[in-house]
mmCIF file of C-alpha atoms in Angstrom:
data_model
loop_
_atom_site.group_PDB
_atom_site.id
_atom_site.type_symbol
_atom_site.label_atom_id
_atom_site.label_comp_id
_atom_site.label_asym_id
_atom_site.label_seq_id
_atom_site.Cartn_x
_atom_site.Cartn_y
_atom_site.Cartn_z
ATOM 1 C CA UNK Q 946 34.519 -19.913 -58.432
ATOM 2 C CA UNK Q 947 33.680 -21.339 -62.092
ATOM 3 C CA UNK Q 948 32.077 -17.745 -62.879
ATOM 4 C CA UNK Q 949 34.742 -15.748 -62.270
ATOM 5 C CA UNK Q 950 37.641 -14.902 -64.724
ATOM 6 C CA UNK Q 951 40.386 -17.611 -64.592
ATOM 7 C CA UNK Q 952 43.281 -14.934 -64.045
ATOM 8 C CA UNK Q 953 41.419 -13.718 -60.891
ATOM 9 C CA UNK Q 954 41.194 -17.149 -59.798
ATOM 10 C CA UNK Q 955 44.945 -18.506 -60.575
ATOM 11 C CA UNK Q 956 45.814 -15.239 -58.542
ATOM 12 C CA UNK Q 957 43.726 -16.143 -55.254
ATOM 13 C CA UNK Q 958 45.463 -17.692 -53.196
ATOM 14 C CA UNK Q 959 44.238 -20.544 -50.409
ATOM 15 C CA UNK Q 960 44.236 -18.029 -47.266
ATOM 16 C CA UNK Q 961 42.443 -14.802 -49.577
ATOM 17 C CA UNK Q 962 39.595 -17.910 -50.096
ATOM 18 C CA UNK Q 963 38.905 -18.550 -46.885
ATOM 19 C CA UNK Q 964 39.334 -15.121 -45.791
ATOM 20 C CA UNK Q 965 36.399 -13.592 -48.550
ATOM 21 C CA UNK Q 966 34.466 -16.736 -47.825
ATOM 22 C CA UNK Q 967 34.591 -15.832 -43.974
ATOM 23 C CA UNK Q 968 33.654 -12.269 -45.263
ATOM 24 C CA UNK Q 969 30.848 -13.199 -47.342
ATOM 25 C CA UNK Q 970 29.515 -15.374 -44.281
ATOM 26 C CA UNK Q 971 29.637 -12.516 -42.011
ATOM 27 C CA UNK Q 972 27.607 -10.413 -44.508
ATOM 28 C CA UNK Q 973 24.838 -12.812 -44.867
ATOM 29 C CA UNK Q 974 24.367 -13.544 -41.318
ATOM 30 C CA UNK Q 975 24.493 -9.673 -40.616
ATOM 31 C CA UNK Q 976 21.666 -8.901 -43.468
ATOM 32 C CA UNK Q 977 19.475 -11.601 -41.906
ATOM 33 C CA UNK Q 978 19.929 -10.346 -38.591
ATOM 34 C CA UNK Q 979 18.765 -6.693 -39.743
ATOM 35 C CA UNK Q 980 15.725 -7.840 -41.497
ATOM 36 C CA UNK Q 981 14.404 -9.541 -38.582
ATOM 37 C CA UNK Q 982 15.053 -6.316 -36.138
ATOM 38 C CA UNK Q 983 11.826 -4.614 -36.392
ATOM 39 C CA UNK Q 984 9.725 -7.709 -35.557
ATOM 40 C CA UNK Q 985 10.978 -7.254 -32.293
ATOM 41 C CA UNK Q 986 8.310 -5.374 -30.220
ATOM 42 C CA UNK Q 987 9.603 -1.567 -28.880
ATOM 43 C CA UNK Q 988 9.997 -1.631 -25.126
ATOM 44 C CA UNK Q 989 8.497 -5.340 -25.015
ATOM 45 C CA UNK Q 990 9.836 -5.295 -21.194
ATOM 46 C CA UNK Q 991 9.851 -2.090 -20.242
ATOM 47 C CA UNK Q 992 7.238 -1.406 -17.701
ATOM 48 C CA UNK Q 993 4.265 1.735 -18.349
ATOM 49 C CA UNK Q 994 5.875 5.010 -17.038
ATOM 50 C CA UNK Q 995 1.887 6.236 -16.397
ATOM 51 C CA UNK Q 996 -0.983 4.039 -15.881
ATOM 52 C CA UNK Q 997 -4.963 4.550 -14.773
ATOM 53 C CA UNK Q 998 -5.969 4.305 -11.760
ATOM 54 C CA UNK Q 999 -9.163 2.369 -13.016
ATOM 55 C CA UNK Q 1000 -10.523 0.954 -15.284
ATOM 56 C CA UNK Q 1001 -12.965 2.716 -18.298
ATOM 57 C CA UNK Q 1002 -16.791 1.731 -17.235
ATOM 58 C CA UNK Q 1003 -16.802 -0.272 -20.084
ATOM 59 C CA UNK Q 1004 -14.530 -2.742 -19.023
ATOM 60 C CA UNK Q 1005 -15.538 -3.014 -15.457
ATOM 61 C CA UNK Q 1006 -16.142 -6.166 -13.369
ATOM 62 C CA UNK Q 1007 -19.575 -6.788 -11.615
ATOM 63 C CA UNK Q 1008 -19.721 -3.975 -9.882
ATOM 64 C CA UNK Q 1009 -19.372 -3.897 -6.048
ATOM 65 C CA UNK Q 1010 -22.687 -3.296 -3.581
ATOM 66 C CA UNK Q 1011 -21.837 0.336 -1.530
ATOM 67 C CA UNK Q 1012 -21.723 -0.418 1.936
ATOM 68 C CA UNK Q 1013 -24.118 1.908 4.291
ATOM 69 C CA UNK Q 1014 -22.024 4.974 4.885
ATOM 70 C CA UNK Q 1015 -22.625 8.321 7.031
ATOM 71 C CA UNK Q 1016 -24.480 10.306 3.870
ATOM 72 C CA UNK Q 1017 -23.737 13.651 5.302
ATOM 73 C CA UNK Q 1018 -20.058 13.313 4.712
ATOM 74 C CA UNK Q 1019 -19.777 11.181 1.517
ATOM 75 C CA UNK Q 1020 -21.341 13.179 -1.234
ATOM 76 C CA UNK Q 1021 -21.244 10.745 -3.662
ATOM 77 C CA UNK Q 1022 -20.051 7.485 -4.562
ATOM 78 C CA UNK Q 1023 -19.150 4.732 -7.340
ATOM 79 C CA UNK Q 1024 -18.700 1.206 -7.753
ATOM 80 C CA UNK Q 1025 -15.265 0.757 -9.397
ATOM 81 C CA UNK Q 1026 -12.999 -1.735 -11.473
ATOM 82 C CA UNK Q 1027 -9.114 -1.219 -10.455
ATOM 83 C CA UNK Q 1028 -6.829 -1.461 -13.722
ATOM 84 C CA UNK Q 1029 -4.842 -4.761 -13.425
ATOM 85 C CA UNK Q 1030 -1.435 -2.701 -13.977
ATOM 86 C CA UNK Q 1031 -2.216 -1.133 -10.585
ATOM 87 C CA UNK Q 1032 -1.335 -4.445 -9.233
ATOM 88 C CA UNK Q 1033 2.113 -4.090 -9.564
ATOM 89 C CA UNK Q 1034 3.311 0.022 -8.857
ATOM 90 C CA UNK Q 1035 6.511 -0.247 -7.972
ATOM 91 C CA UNK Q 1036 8.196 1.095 -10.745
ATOM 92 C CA UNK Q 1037 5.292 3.443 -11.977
ATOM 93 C CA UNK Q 1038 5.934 6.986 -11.932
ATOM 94 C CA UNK Q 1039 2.748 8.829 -12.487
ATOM 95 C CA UNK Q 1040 -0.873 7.706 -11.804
ATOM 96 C CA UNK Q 1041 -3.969 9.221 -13.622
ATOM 97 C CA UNK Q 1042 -6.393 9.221 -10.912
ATOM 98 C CA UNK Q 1043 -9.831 9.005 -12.559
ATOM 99 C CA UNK Q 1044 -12.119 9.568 -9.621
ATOM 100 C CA UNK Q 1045 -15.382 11.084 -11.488
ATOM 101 C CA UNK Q 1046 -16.086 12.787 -14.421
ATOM 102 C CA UNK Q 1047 -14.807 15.450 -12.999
ATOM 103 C CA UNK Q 1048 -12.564 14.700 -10.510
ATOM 104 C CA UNK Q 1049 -9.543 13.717 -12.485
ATOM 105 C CA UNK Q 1050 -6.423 14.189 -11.591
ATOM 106 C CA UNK Q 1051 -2.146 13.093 -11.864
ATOM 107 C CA UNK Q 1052 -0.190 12.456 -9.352
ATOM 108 C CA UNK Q 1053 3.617 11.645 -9.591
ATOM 109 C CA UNK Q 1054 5.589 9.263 -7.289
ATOM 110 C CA UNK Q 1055 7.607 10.363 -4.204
ATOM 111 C CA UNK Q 1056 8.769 6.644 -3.481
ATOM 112 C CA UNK Q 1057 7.407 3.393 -3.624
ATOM 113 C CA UNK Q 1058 8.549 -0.042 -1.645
ATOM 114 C CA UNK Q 1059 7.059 -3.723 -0.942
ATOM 115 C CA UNK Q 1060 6.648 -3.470 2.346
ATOM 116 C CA UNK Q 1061 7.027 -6.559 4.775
ATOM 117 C CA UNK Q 1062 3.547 -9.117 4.326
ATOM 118 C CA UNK Q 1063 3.773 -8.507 0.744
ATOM 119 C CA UNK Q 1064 2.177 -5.070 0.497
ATOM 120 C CA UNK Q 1065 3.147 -2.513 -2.113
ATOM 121 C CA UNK Q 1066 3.008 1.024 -1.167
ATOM 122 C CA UNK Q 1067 3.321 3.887 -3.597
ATOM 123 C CA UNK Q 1068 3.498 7.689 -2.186
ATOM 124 C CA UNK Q 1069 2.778 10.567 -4.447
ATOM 125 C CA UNK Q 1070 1.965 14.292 -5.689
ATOM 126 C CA UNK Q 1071 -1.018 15.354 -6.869
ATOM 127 C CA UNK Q 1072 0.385 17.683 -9.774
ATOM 128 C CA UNK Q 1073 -1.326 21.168 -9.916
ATOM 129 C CA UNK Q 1074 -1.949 20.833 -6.121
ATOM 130 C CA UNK Q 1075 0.114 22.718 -3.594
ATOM 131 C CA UNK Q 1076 -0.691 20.271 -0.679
ATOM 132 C CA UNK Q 1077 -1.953 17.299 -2.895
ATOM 133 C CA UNK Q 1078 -0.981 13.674 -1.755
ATOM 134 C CA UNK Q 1079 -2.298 10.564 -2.176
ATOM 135 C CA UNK Q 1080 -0.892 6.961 -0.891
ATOM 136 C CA UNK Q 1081 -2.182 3.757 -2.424
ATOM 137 C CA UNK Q 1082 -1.853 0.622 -0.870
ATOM 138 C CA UNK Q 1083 -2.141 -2.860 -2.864
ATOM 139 C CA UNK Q 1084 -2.168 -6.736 -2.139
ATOM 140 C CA UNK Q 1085 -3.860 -9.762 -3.392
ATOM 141 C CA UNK Q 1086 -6.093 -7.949 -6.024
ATOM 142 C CA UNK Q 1087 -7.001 -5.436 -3.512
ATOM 143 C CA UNK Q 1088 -6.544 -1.452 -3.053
ATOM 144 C CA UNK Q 1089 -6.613 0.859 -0.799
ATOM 145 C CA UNK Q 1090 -5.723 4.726 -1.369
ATOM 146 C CA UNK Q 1091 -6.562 8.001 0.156
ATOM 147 C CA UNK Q 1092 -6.187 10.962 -2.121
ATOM 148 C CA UNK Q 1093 -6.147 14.663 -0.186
ATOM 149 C CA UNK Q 1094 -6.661 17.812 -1.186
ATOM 150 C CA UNK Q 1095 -7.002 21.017 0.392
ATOM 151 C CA UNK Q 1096 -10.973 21.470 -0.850
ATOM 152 C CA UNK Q 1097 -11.331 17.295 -1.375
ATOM 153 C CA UNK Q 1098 -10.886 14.175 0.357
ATOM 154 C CA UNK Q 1099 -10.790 10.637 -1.923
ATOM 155 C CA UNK Q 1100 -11.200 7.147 -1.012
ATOM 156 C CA UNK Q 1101 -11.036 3.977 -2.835
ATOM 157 C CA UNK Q 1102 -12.106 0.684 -0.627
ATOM 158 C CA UNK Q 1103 -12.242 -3.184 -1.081
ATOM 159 C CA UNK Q 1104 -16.226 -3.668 -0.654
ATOM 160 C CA UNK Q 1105 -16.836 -7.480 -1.282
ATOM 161 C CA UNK Q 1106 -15.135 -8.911 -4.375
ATOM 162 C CA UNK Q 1107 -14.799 -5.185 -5.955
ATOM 163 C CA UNK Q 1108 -14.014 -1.606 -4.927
ATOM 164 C CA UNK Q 1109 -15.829 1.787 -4.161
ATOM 165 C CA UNK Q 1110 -14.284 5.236 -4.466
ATOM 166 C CA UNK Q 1111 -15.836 7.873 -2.471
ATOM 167 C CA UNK Q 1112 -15.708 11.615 -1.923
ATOM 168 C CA UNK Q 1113 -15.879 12.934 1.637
ATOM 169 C CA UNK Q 1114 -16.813 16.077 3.092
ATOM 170 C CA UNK Q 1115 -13.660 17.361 4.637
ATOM 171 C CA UNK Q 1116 -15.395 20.592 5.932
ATOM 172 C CA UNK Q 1117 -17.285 17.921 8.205
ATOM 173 C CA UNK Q 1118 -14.667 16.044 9.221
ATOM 174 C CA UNK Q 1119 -14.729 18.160 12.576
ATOM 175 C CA UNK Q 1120 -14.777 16.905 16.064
ATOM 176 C CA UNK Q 1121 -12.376 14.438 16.547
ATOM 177 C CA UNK Q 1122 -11.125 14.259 19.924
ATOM 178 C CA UNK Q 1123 -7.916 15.680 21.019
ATOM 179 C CA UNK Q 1124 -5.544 13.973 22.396
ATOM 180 C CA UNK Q 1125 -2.759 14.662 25.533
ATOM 181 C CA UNK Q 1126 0.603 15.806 24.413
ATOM 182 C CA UNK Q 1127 2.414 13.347 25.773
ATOM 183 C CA UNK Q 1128 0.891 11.216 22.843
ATOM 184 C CA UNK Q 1129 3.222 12.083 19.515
ATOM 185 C CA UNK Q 1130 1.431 14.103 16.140
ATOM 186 C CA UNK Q 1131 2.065 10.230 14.559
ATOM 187 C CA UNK Q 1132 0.108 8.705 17.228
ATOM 188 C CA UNK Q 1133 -2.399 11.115 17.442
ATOM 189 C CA UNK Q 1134 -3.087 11.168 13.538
ATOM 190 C CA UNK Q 1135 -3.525 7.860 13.416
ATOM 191 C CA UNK Q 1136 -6.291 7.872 16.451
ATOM 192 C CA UNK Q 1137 -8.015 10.675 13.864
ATOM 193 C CA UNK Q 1138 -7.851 8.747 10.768
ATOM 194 C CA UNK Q 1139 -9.617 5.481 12.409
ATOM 195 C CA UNK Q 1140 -12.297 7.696 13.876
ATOM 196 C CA UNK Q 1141 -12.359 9.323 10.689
ATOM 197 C CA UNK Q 1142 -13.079 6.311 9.342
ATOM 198 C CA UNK Q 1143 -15.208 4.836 11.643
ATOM 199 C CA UNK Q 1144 -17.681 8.062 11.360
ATOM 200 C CA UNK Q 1145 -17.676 7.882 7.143
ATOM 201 C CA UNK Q 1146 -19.152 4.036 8.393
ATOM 202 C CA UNK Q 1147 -21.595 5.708 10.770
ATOM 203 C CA UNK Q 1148 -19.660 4.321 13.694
ATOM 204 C CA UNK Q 1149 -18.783 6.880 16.634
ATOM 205 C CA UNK Q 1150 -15.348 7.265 17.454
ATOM 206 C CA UNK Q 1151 -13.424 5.890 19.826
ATOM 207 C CA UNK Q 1152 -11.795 7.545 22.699
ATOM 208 C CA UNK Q 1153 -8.079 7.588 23.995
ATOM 209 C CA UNK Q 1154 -7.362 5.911 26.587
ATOM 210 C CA UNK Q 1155 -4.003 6.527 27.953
ATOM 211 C CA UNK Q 1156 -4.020 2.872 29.417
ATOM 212 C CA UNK Q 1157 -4.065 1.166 26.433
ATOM 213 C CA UNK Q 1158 -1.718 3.638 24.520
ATOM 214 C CA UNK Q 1159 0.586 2.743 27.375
ATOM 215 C CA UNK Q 1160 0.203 -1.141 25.945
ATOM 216 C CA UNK Q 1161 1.095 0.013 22.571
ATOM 217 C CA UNK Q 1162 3.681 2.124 23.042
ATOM 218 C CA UNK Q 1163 5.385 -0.069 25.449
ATOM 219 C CA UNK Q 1164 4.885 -2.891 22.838
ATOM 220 C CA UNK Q 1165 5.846 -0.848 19.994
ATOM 221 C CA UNK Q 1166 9.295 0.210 21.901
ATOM 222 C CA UNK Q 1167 10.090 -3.429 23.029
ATOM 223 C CA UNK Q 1168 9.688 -4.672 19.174
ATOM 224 C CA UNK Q 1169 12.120 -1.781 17.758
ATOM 225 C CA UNK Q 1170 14.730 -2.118 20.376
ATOM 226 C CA UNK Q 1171 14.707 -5.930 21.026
ATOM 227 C CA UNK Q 1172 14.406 -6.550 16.862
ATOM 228 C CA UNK Q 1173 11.582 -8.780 16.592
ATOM 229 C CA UNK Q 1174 7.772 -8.131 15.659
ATOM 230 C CA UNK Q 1175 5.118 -10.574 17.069
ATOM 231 C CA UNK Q 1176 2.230 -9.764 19.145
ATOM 232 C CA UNK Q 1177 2.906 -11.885 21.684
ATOM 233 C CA UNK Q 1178 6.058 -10.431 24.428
ATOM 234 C CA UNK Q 1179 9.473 -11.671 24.432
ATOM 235 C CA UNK Q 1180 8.586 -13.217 27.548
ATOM 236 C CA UNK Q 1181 5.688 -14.903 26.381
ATOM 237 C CA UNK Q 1182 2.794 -12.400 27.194
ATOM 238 C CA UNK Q 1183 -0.566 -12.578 25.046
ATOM 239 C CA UNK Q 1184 -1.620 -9.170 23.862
ATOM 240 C CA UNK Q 1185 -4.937 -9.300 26.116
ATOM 241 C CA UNK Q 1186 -2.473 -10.207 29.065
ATOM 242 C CA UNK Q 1187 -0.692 -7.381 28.154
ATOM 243 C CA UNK Q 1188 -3.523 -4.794 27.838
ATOM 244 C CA UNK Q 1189 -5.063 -6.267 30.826
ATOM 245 C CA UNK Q 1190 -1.546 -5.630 33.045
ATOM 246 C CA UNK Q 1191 -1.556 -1.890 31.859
ATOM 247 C CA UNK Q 1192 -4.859 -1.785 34.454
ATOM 248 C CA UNK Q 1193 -7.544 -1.506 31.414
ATOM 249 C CA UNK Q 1194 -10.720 -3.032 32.872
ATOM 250 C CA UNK Q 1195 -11.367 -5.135 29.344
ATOM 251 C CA UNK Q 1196 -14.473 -7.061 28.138
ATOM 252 C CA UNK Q 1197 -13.235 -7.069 24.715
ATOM 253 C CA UNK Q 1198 -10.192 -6.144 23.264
ATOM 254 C CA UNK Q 1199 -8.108 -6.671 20.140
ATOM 255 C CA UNK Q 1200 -4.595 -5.221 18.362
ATOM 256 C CA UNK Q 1201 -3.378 -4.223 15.204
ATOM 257 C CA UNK Q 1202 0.916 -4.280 14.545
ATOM 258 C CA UNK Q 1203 2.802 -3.100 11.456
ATOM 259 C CA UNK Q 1204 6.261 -2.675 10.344
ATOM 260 C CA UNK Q 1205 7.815 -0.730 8.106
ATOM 261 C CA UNK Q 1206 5.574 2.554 6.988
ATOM 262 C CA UNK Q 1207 6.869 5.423 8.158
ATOM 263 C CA UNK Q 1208 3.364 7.760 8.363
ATOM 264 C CA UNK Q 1209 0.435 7.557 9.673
ATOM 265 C CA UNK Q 1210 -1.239 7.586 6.558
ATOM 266 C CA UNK Q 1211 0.847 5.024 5.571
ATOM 267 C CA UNK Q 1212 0.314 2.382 7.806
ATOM 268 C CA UNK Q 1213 -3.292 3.148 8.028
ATOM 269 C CA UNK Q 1214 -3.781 2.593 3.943
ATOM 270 C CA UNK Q 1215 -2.103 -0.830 5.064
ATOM 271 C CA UNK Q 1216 -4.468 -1.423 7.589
ATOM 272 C CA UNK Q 1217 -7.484 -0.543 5.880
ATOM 273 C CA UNK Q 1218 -6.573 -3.232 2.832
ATOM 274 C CA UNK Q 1219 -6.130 -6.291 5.467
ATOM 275 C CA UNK Q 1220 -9.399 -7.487 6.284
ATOM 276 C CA UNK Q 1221 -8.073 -8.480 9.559
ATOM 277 C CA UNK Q 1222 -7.007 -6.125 10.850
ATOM 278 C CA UNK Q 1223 -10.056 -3.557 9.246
ATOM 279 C CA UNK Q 1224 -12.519 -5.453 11.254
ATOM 280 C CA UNK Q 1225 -10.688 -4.340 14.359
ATOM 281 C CA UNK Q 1226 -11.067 -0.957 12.939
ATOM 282 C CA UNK Q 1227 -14.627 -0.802 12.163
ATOM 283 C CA UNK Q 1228 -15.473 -3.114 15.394
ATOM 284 C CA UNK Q 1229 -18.879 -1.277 16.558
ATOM 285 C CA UNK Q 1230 -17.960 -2.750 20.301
ATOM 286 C CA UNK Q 1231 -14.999 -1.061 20.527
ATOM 287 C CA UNK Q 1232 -14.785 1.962 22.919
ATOM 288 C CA UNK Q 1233 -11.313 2.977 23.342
ATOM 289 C CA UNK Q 1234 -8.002 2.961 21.775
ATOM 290 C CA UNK Q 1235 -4.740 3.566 21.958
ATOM 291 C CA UNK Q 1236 -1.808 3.750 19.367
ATOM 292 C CA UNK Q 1237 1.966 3.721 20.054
ATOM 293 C CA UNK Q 1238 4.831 3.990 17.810
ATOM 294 C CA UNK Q 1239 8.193 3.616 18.089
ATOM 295 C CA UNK Q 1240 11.790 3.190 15.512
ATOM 296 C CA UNK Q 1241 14.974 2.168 16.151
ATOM 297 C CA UNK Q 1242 17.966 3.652 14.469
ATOM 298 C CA UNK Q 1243 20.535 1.309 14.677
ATOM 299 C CA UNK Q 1244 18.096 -1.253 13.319
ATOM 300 C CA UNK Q 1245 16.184 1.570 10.793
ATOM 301 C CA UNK Q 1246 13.379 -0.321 12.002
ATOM 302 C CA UNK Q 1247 9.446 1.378 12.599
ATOM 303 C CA UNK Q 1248 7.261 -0.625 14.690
ATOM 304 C CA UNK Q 1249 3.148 0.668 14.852
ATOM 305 C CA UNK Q 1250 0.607 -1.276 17.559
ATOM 306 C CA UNK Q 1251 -2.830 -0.261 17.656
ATOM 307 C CA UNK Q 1252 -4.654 -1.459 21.112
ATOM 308 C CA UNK Q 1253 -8.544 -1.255 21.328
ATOM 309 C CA UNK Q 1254 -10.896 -2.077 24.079
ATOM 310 C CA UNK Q 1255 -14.083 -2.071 25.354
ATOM 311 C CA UNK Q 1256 -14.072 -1.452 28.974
ATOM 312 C CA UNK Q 1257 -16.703 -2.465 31.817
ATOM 313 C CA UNK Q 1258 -16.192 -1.955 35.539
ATOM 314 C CA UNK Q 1259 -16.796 -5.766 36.988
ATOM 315 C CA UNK Q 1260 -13.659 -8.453 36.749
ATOM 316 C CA UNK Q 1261 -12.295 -7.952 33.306
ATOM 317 C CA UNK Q 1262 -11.016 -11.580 33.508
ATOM 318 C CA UNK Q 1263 -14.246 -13.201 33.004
ATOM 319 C CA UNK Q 1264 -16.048 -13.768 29.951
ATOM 320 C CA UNK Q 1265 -13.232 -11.737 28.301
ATOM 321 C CA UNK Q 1266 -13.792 -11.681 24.361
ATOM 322 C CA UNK Q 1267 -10.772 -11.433 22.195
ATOM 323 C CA UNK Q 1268 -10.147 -10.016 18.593
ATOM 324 C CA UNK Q 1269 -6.221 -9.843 18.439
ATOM 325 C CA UNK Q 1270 -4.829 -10.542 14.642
ATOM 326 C CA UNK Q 1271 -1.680 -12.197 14.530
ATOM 327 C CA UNK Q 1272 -0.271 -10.229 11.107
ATOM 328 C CA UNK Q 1273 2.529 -10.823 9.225
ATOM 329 C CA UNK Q 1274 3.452 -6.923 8.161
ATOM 330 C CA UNK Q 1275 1.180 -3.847 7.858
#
């Protein structure tokens, strides 16, 4: 106060000097706050609206070793590094797919969810495309995604500790048995996309059996009404037991379940990125299958179980071998 004039300062009284020293505080504090705003990063939490797919070749991991596939319908194929921001998609809208050189392409996000086991599913677009889709499936470091158009057909696959993407032949996709009608366009897609699957492999297809979709359907139903998901029967009854009861003659059989995806494509994505349940998939002993879906409204509950077999005429009680995979979701 010594430096300004005495009158001013014989005029002040005690309140007016605490009030301009409270105002004089406030300034100080509010200048120091200001100068320290744009060290603060932009958007330092806000998650990427659009991310890669992959990763530049550059930055890749070891690369993956190609597994021996059916070379007349993939017509080419790359070892792949999957961006680490991939990992987490819920909340990313649009996805650069960077296939090949050139087969790039964007697709934008029709929904996404964590599904039950800890999967993450993302549905989307592909932009430009009329009938474009693509649905990526990811857990533990791992991804699985199908990308369709109507002249190409995409894969990326977990091959060892890295992934492949491949292009397939859709114009050669042809022959895959048909199924009765008393078997739903869910069920029946999903029977195509394993043997679609199986033949990429070089693995024939397996056929429908309507005693083994009558296991999974049955199963499928009794899960969705009764609320629980388990492969083993409220009233106790292994899988095998199960399959066996519906009158299949089995020397081998196994069973994927899932919960929660409400496509074909969907649940088969999940499938394909649980190596449990693949290897049921891509058994080579396998012969048959069946596939039976059912939801529940009240419950908003969709329950999927995949039954496979391989079938011989003698006792199917002895020697029976068994490849069921208790799951958790997907």
């Amino acid at each position: 106060m010594q430096h300004l004039p005495r009158w001013l300062v014989c005029r002040l009284t005690e309140g007016e000097k605490m009030h301009r020293f409270q105002f004089i505080r406030f300034l100080v504090c509010f200048c120091a706050l200001v100068s320290l705003l744009p060290l603060a990063p932009a958007s330092s939490t806000a998650a990427p609206s659009e991310i890669s797919l992959l990763q530049p070749a550059t930055n890749a991991a070891a690369p993956a070793v190609p597994k021996p596939v059916n070379t007349s319908l993939v017509s080419r194929l790359r070892t792949v590094a999957i961006n680490p921001d991939v990992l987490d998609i819920r909340t990313i809208d649009s996805i650069q797919l960077n296939l090949f050189e050139n087969a790039q392409y964007r697709a934008s996000r029709v929904r996404s969810q964590m599904g039950a086991g800890g999967y993450q599913l993302w549905t989307g677009r592909i932009s430009g495309a009329e009938n474009g889709s693509v649905v990526i499936v990811v857990k533990n470091r791992q991804v699985s995604a199908s990308i369709v158009l109507d002249s190409a057909m995409y894969q990326v696959r977990p091959v060892g500790q890295g992934h492949v993407v491949r292009q397939i032949r859709k114009d050669a996709l042809g022959g895959i048995e048909s199924v009765p009608s008393a078997v739903s366009q869910s069920e029946s897609r999903v029977i195509q996309l394993v043997n679609q699957e199986r033949i990429i492999e070089g693995l024939r297809p397996l056929n429908y059996n309507d005693k083994l979709y009558d296991s999974a359907r049955s199963h499928s139903r009794d899960m969705a009404t009764a609320n629980y998901y388990s492969h083993d029967s409220r009233n106790g009854r292994k899988f095998h037991e199960r399959i066996f009861a519906s009158g299949y003659p089995i020397s081998k059989c196994g069973e994927n379940i899932a919960l929660g995806f409400s496509s074909p494509e969907e649940v088969f994505e999940c499938w394909m990125n649980s190596p449990d349940h693949r290897v049921n998939i891509m058994n080579a002993e396998f012969t048959d299958i069946g596939v039976g879906y059912a939801s529940d409204n009240s419950t908003r509950r969709e329950l999927w179980t995949q039954d496979f077999g391989a079938g011989k005429k003698s006792d199917a009680s002895q020697g029976m071998k068994l490849a069921g995979r208790v799951s958790t979701g997907g």
